[in-house]
Amino acid sequence: MIGSNSPTIITLFAQTKPRTMKNILVATMFVAVTTSFTVNSQQINFPERYATWKSAEKGQFKLNQSALDKAVDYANANEYSGSRDLRIAILEGFKKEPFHDVLGPTKKRGGPAGMIMKNGYVVASWGDTKRVDMTFSVTKSFLSTVAGLAEDQGLINSTDDKVGDYIWDGTFDGEHNSKITWEHLLQQNSDWSGELWGGKDWADRPPSEGGLDDWKFRTLNEPGTVMEYNDVRVNVLAYSLTHVWRKPVPMVLKEEVMDKIGATTSWRWFGYDNAWTVIDGIKMKSVTGGGHSGAGLFISTEDMARFGTLFLNNGKWGDEQIISEEWIKKAITPSIPNVNYGYMWWLNQQGGRHWDGVPEHVFYAAGFGGNFIVVDQKSGLVIVTRWLEPSKIGEFVKQVYEAF
């Protein structure tokens, strides 16, 4: 079946009398390319704001329903074991960190919830998919996207640039910090050293061995050589992007992404209570890249699914290119220190975090408590799951793939 614009092309072709076989070939190729583009753009369902997600019709996709039901049952049966009072879960989960405290808003969570979609059509869902909950480090993939928009729009010339060339207030002063590029921050291998909003870099997820003096006076790793998951450094990225955009990061996300993909108005992105900065004489909040000390992105399963679908379609929602394909390619390129990590997206490459039975090209956002957005651009699958015991995610996704 050809697209709606094809009759015009065919009519023109029929009325034209090509003089050479070369002309016929060129015209035929033009029809084929146009048809392919139209068909592909219609394969993915992009729901309007507040529209009910369309469920796949019977027989629309080849799948094993009993295997899919088994995967959903598995997700429901393996709820995250931490407290539903997330303030308690946070304090318990990070109790080994010195000086750790809750510095921003939290919210009691709901039960397991999720959606499995193929080409934007729902093939399975469970739990309250409209409920707004904390999403913890899934926030990092949203933050990475704000950086991508900055590069797309020329606010950042290149992620290879040193951040200190843009942020010259002392945050990136010193022999070590002055070497840090935007890419180092995005790949979490900067080893930025310092303190922000009361959080000390060395006190965030310190090594299991040693003590305070060992952590405080350790030898710093050369930027780009060692990946260390660290929220203080992620928050330094958020702070830096706030200054580059000259407005709050949630406002950027709303205007440049969430409104354009029809997300609801229920999501919120918080910073710590004391995380204020002044830009152009205006006091504004600098947000966090996770909920490790409270704050971060609070969002529904369905809005997470929209974000995943945007990445499924290489940054394009309907006919509008929101994020460049070039950025997404960079974002899901393995970093040198960690093959399973790109620009704040996890990658299912062969490595320490590989999921057996799941394609290596899959990439995903992941957060504390079992929050995930899983994207497979080749098969058209987007999987969102909330409050799944984190150790069970690989098996769950494997079971989903066994249904297709």
JSON list of C-alpha atoms in Angstrom, two decimals, residues 1 3 5 9 21 41 46 71 75 102 130 168-169 206 211 244 246 258 266 268 297 326-327 333-334 341 390-391 396:
[
{"chain": "A", "resi": 1, "resn": "MET", "atom": "CA", "xyz": [0.00, 0.00, 0.00]},
{"chain": "A", "resi": 3, "resn": "GLY", "atom": "CA", "xyz": [1.15, 6.68, 0.96]},
{"chain": "A", "resi": 5, "resn": "ASN", "atom": "CA", "xyz": [1.03, 11.55, -1.52]},
{"chain": "A", "resi": 9, "resn": "ILE", "atom": "CA", "xyz": [3.61, 11.23, -8.03]},
{"chain": "A", "resi": 21, "resn": "MET", "atom": "CA", "xyz": [15.50, 4.23, -19.57]},
{"chain": "A", "resi": 41, "resn": "SER", "atom": "CA", "xyz": [6.24, 7.05, 9.26]},
{"chain": "A", "resi": 46, "resn": "PHE", "atom": "CA", "xyz": [1.95, 8.67, 18.20]},
{"chain": "A", "resi": 71, "resn": "ALA", "atom": "CA", "xyz": [6.20, -11.97, 31.63]},
{"chain": "A", "resi": 75, "resn": "ALA", "atom": "CA", "xyz": [6.73, -8.35, 36.90]},
{"chain": "A", "resi": 102, "resn": "VAL", "atom": "CA", "xyz": [17.17, 13.46, 52.09]},
{"chain": "A", "resi": 130, "resn": "LYS", "atom": "CA", "xyz": [-1.31, 7.10, 35.07]},
{"chain": "A", "resi": 168, "resn": "TRP", "atom": "CA", "xyz": [33.84, 29.90, 34.38]},
{"chain": "A", "resi": 169, "resn": "ASP", "atom": "CA", "xyz": [32.57, 30.54, 37.94]},
{"chain": "A", "resi": 206, "resn": "PRO", "atom": "CA", "xyz": [32.26, 5.63, 48.15]},
{"chain": "A", "resi": 211, "resn": "GLY", "atom": "CA", "xyz": [37.44, 5.22, 55.33]},
{"chain": "A", "resi": 244, "resn": "VAL", "atom": "CA", "xyz": [24.04, 27.33, 29.31]},
{"chain": "A", "resi": 246, "resn": "ARG", "atom": "CA", "xyz": [19.90, 30.44, 30.99]},
{"chain": "A", "resi": 258, "resn": "MET", "atom": "CA", "xyz": [7.38, 16.96, 26.65]},
{"chain": "A", "resi": 266, "resn": "SER", "atom": "CA", "xyz": [1.38, 16.00, 35.70]},
{"chain": "A", "resi": 268, "resn": "ARG", "atom": "CA", "xyz": [7.49, 17.40, 37.82]},
{"chain": "A", "resi": 297, "resn": "LEU", "atom": "CA", "xyz": [11.81, 13.47, 37.95]},
{"chain": "A", "resi": 326, "resn": "GLU", "atom": "CA", "xyz": [23.10, 12.35, 15.30]},
{"chain": "A", "resi": 327, "resn": "TRP", "atom": "CA", "xyz": [22.65, 13.02, 19.01]},
{"chain": "A", "resi": 333, "resn": "THR", "atom": "CA", "xyz": [27.55, 4.75, 21.66]},
{"chain": "A", "resi": 334, "resn": "PRO", "atom": "CA", "xyz": [29.51, 2.75, 24.27]},
{"chain": "A", "resi": 341, "resn": "TYR", "atom": "CA", "xyz": [27.16, 3.02, 29.26]},
{"chain": "A", "resi": 390, "resn": "PRO", "atom": "CA", "xyz": [16.19, -4.55, 40.07]},
{"chain": "A", "resi": 391, "resn": "SER", "atom": "CA", "xyz": [17.91, -7.95, 40.04]},
{"chain": "A", "resi": 396, "resn": "PHE", "atom": "CA", "xyz": [11.79, -10.03, 32.85]}
]
